[in-house]
């Protein structure tokens, strides 16, 4: 609820103006039955001048209603977009802040569900607020008029409308619980579908399509079952939105007709009362709709808060900050140190520990204030072991912040990726599909490495950049990388002897701590554990 109230406060101007138009729109509608009643009474009294006057009043109310309705709708849509966009920005900032820690703490399906579905439900609640305010004010106005004209009818409306609105209360909590379960099942199915699509090539290779298809069927059935259970409660709520206001209108109309027959009210008043009772269907349905949409928004906000509450899991590292000419990297937790301007290799039998170390060095798993984070981002670039290439023109991949010293052509040459570009039908103008699925794993690695080289950061951290390429390609990349990054700080996580042999210094990580340091050849000769990790049982 605090998140929803904060969101409303951030767009209070939009909501405030929209609520004003919502009140004008609804009150104009509420005033029409009174004007019609007075006009009918003027007909009954054979007062043509009064008939013309009240006809003009009805026309003016119609114009006001149209004007206010148009602007209320415009502000409602704007408020919906603003709320949804602000939530998406919060989630995106949290994802950026968590960095590589995000996929370790929350599933892809959860993030997709929040970004796609929950923001819509929160936006719906903000949009409804304007109509809801108008419905409440209009109800108070109508009840006051009825109470003055007929205390009995006014009392019935004042008591009956709140009872109708409160009668749906017992359905709110079950609906909230079932919608929560449905969101969870949807997130699980989305995650499974994303994993299946990404691993389809592997599944076909091992013949696992049917197994994963069966798993997705089960997940889909779980989503459908949860949706049906939610729909049962929602259908009852929707039915009550029609039944309860309708029954109330019938009751008030019947009571008004009895009063007219007994002579307690005039024919014009009967028309007014009937118009009011017919009008009351709108605010009543708005109230019940508000209960439903705010319940859905509360469930959605809970999921958003769950994502926004995530914290970095590993915050033990410390990055040594300094001017570019004295830049070096130090990780106090592991004892890792990278000399300025050197190519340092990191070897570990636990790739996850090595990846977390790079995250700390890159400031993604380290508590930094805004100034420190800006300094680290300007100096350090981390390339994940599974780098992402985005859909679109391949040339756009290399549009990155850069000092312009490294051209795209030279970066492609260093990454041994020139032949990839030459083999594409339109070269750099080729359109890549989502996640560059048309390229092999090795090709994606080389393109991503070229992108990092174009950025030419003072400090470049590479997590297994050649794990998916063949030995000949890896040898060429290792030789060219050392030359291209000469004088620049580079850290490479790898167990490839071809890359390690080109490093200025190699450090062995065991149990999260650096236990040996030296050149590749010295460590091969003098460290049994290093030799086992790198050569994998092959005699030197």
Short mmCIF file of C-alpha atoms in Angstrom, two decimals, residues 237-426:
data_model
loop_
_atom_site.label_atom_id
_atom_site.label_comp_id
_atom_site.label_asym_id
_atom_site.label_seq_id
_atom_site.Cartn_x
_atom_site.Cartn_y
_atom_site.Cartn_z
CA UNK A 237 -18.14 -10.36 -8.42
CA UNK A 238 -19.07 -9.32 -11.98
CA UNK A 239 -22.55 -10.80 -11.58
CA UNK A 240 -23.05 -8.90 -8.34
CA UNK A 241 -22.03 -5.70 -10.15
CA UNK A 242 -25.16 -6.16 -12.27
CA UNK A 243 -27.50 -7.89 -9.80
CA UNK A 244 -27.10 -5.73 -6.71
CA UNK A 245 -27.35 -2.29 -8.39
CA UNK A 246 -30.21 -3.57 -10.55
CA UNK A 247 -32.13 -4.90 -7.57
CA UNK A 248 -31.54 -1.66 -5.73
CA UNK A 249 -32.82 0.39 -8.66
CA UNK A 250 -35.95 -1.77 -8.83
CA UNK A 251 -36.55 -1.31 -5.11
CA UNK A 252 -36.17 2.47 -5.18
CA UNK A 253 -38.31 2.78 -8.32
CA UNK A 254 -41.05 0.67 -6.74
CA UNK A 255 -40.97 2.78 -3.60
CA UNK A 256 -41.05 6.02 -5.62
CA UNK A 257 -44.03 4.78 -7.65
CA UNK A 258 -45.92 3.97 -4.44
CA UNK A 259 -45.24 7.48 -3.14
CA UNK A 260 -46.45 9.00 -6.45
CA UNK A 261 -49.66 6.95 -6.37
CA UNK A 262 -50.33 8.05 -2.80
CA UNK A 263 -49.80 11.70 -3.80
CA UNK A 264 -46.74 12.20 -1.59
CA UNK A 265 -44.64 13.26 -4.59
CA UNK A 266 -45.45 14.91 -7.92
CA UNK A 267 -45.10 13.28 -11.38
CA UNK A 268 -41.98 15.35 -12.10
CA UNK A 269 -40.44 14.16 -8.87
CA UNK A 270 -41.19 10.56 -9.82
CA UNK A 271 -39.33 11.06 -13.10
CA UNK A 272 -36.44 12.59 -11.15
CA UNK A 273 -36.34 9.71 -8.67
CA UNK A 274 -36.47 7.13 -11.43
CA UNK A 275 -33.67 8.92 -13.28
CA UNK A 276 -31.61 9.03 -10.10
CA UNK A 277 -32.07 5.35 -9.39
CA UNK A 278 -31.10 4.49 -12.98
CA UNK A 279 -28.10 6.79 -12.67
CA UNK A 280 -27.03 5.18 -9.39
CA UNK A 281 -26.17 2.01 -11.32
CA UNK A 282 -23.08 3.79 -12.65
CA UNK A 283 -21.52 4.87 -9.33
CA UNK A 284 -22.46 1.54 -7.76
CA UNK A 285 -20.75 -0.42 -10.53
CA UNK A 286 -17.78 1.93 -10.29
CA UNK A 287 -17.50 1.18 -6.57
CA UNK A 288 -17.56 -2.59 -7.12
CA UNK A 289 -15.13 -2.23 -10.04
CA UNK A 290 -12.88 -0.21 -7.75
CA UNK A 291 -12.85 -3.02 -5.20
CA UNK A 292 -11.78 -5.48 -7.88
CA UNK A 293 -9.12 -3.35 -9.54
CA UNK A 294 -7.57 -2.09 -6.33
CA UNK A 295 -7.40 -5.68 -5.09
CA UNK A 296 -5.57 -6.67 -8.26
CA UNK A 297 -3.30 -3.62 -7.92
CA UNK A 298 -2.49 -4.55 -4.32
CA UNK A 299 -1.48 -8.07 -5.40
CA UNK A 300 0.61 -6.62 -8.24
CA UNK A 301 2.27 -4.08 -5.94
CA UNK A 302 3.25 -6.87 -3.56
CA UNK A 303 5.11 -8.62 -6.40
CA UNK A 304 6.78 -5.37 -7.44
CA UNK A 305 7.93 -4.76 -3.86
CA UNK A 306 9.32 -8.29 -3.74
CA UNK A 307 11.56 -7.50 -6.72
CA UNK A 308 12.49 -4.02 -5.49
CA UNK A 309 13.45 -5.46 -2.08
CA UNK A 310 16.15 -7.71 -3.53
CA UNK A 311 19.63 -6.97 -2.25
CA UNK A 312 23.03 -7.97 -3.56
CA UNK A 313 23.91 -11.33 -2.18
CA UNK A 314 27.69 -10.89 -2.08
CA UNK A 315 28.98 -7.55 -0.81
CA UNK A 316 32.28 -8.52 0.70
CA UNK A 317 34.55 -7.16 -2.00
CA UNK A 318 36.17 -3.79 -2.27
CA UNK A 319 37.31 -2.04 -5.42
CA UNK A 320 40.42 0.13 -5.27
CA UNK A 321 39.46 3.43 -6.88
CA UNK A 322 42.04 5.80 -8.32
CA UNK A 323 42.88 8.09 -11.20
CA UNK A 324 43.22 6.46 -14.64
CA UNK A 325 47.01 6.73 -14.58
CA UNK A 326 47.25 4.86 -11.26
CA UNK A 327 44.35 2.47 -11.78
CA UNK A 328 44.53 -0.98 -10.24
CA UNK A 329 42.03 -3.52 -8.98
CA UNK A 330 41.96 -5.10 -5.53
CA UNK A 331 39.44 -7.58 -4.15
CA UNK A 332 39.97 -7.71 -0.38
CA UNK A 333 37.74 -10.74 0.07
CA UNK A 334 39.78 -13.07 -2.14
CA UNK A 335 43.13 -11.33 -2.13
CA UNK A 336 43.06 -10.88 -5.91
CA UNK A 337 45.11 -7.97 -7.28
CA UNK A 338 45.44 -6.85 -10.89
CA UNK A 339 48.44 -4.71 -11.79
CA UNK A 340 47.79 -1.57 -13.78
CA UNK A 341 48.36 -2.04 -17.51
CA UNK A 342 48.86 -5.82 -17.23
CA UNK A 343 46.95 -8.80 -18.62
CA UNK A 344 46.03 -10.85 -15.55
CA UNK A 345 44.46 -14.30 -15.83
CA UNK A 346 42.33 -15.89 -13.12
CA UNK A 347 42.05 -19.68 -12.91
CA UNK A 348 39.44 -21.42 -10.76
CA UNK A 349 37.84 -24.85 -10.58
CA UNK A 350 34.62 -23.08 -9.47
CA UNK A 351 33.47 -20.83 -12.29
CA UNK A 352 30.69 -19.29 -10.20
CA UNK A 353 33.15 -18.03 -7.59
CA UNK A 354 35.29 -16.51 -10.33
CA UNK A 355 32.23 -14.82 -11.86
CA UNK A 356 31.24 -13.35 -8.51
CA UNK A 357 34.75 -12.01 -8.08
CA UNK A 358 34.44 -10.18 -11.42
CA UNK A 359 31.07 -8.83 -10.33
CA UNK A 360 32.69 -7.41 -7.21
CA UNK A 361 35.55 -5.90 -9.18
CA UNK A 362 33.04 -4.37 -11.61
CA UNK A 363 30.98 -2.86 -8.79
CA UNK A 364 27.91 -5.05 -9.44
CA UNK A 365 28.11 -6.92 -6.14
CA UNK A 366 29.78 -4.21 -4.08
CA UNK A 367 28.07 -1.45 -2.05
CA UNK A 368 28.95 1.81 -3.80
CA UNK A 369 27.56 5.30 -3.46
CA UNK A 370 26.53 7.25 -6.56
CA UNK A 371 29.94 8.89 -7.01
CA UNK A 372 31.84 5.63 -6.66
CA UNK A 373 29.45 3.83 -8.99
CA UNK A 374 29.92 6.49 -11.68
CA UNK A 375 33.70 6.22 -11.32
CA UNK A 376 33.67 2.44 -11.61
CA UNK A 377 31.32 2.46 -14.61
CA UNK A 378 33.59 4.94 -16.37
CA UNK A 379 36.67 2.81 -15.77
CA UNK A 380 35.60 -0.85 -15.65
CA UNK A 381 33.72 -2.98 -18.18
CA UNK A 382 32.61 -6.53 -17.32
CA UNK A 383 31.82 -9.02 -20.10
CA UNK A 384 29.78 -11.97 -18.82
CA UNK A 385 30.49 -15.54 -19.76
CA UNK A 386 27.18 -15.59 -21.62
CA UNK A 387 27.11 -12.12 -23.25
CA UNK A 388 23.85 -10.83 -24.70
CA UNK A 389 23.51 -9.51 -28.24
CA UNK A 390 20.35 -7.60 -28.98
CA UNK A 391 18.04 -7.88 -31.95
CA UNK A 392 18.46 -5.36 -34.78
CA UNK A 393 21.21 -4.24 -37.12
CA UNK A 394 24.52 -5.87 -36.29
CA UNK A 395 26.23 -2.49 -36.73
CA UNK A 396 24.21 -1.16 -33.77
CA UNK A 397 25.99 -3.68 -31.56
CA UNK A 398 29.13 -1.56 -31.78
CA UNK A 399 27.43 1.75 -31.00
CA UNK A 400 28.79 1.99 -27.46
CA UNK A 401 30.44 4.72 -25.37
CA UNK A 402 34.03 4.86 -26.57
CA UNK A 403 37.04 7.15 -26.81
CA UNK A 404 37.24 6.38 -30.53
CA UNK A 405 40.78 4.97 -30.37
CA UNK A 406 39.70 1.44 -31.34
CA UNK A 407 37.82 1.10 -34.62
CA UNK A 408 35.18 -1.55 -35.28
CA UNK A 409 37.41 -3.09 -37.95
CA UNK A 410 40.39 -3.48 -35.63
CA UNK A 411 38.20 -4.83 -32.82
CA UNK A 412 36.73 -7.43 -35.18
CA UNK A 413 40.24 -8.36 -36.28
CA UNK A 414 41.41 -8.81 -32.69
CA UNK A 415 38.37 -10.97 -31.86
CA UNK A 416 38.92 -13.00 -35.05
CA UNK A 417 35.37 -12.06 -36.06
CA UNK A 418 36.02 -10.54 -39.49
CA UNK A 419 35.09 -13.77 -41.23
CA UNK A 420 31.76 -13.78 -39.38
CA UNK A 421 30.85 -10.40 -40.83
CA UNK A 422 32.06 -11.45 -44.31
CA UNK A 423 29.85 -14.54 -44.15
CA UNK A 424 26.66 -12.64 -43.38
CA UNK A 425 24.41 -11.71 -46.32
CA UNK A 426 24.53 -7.96 -45.62
#
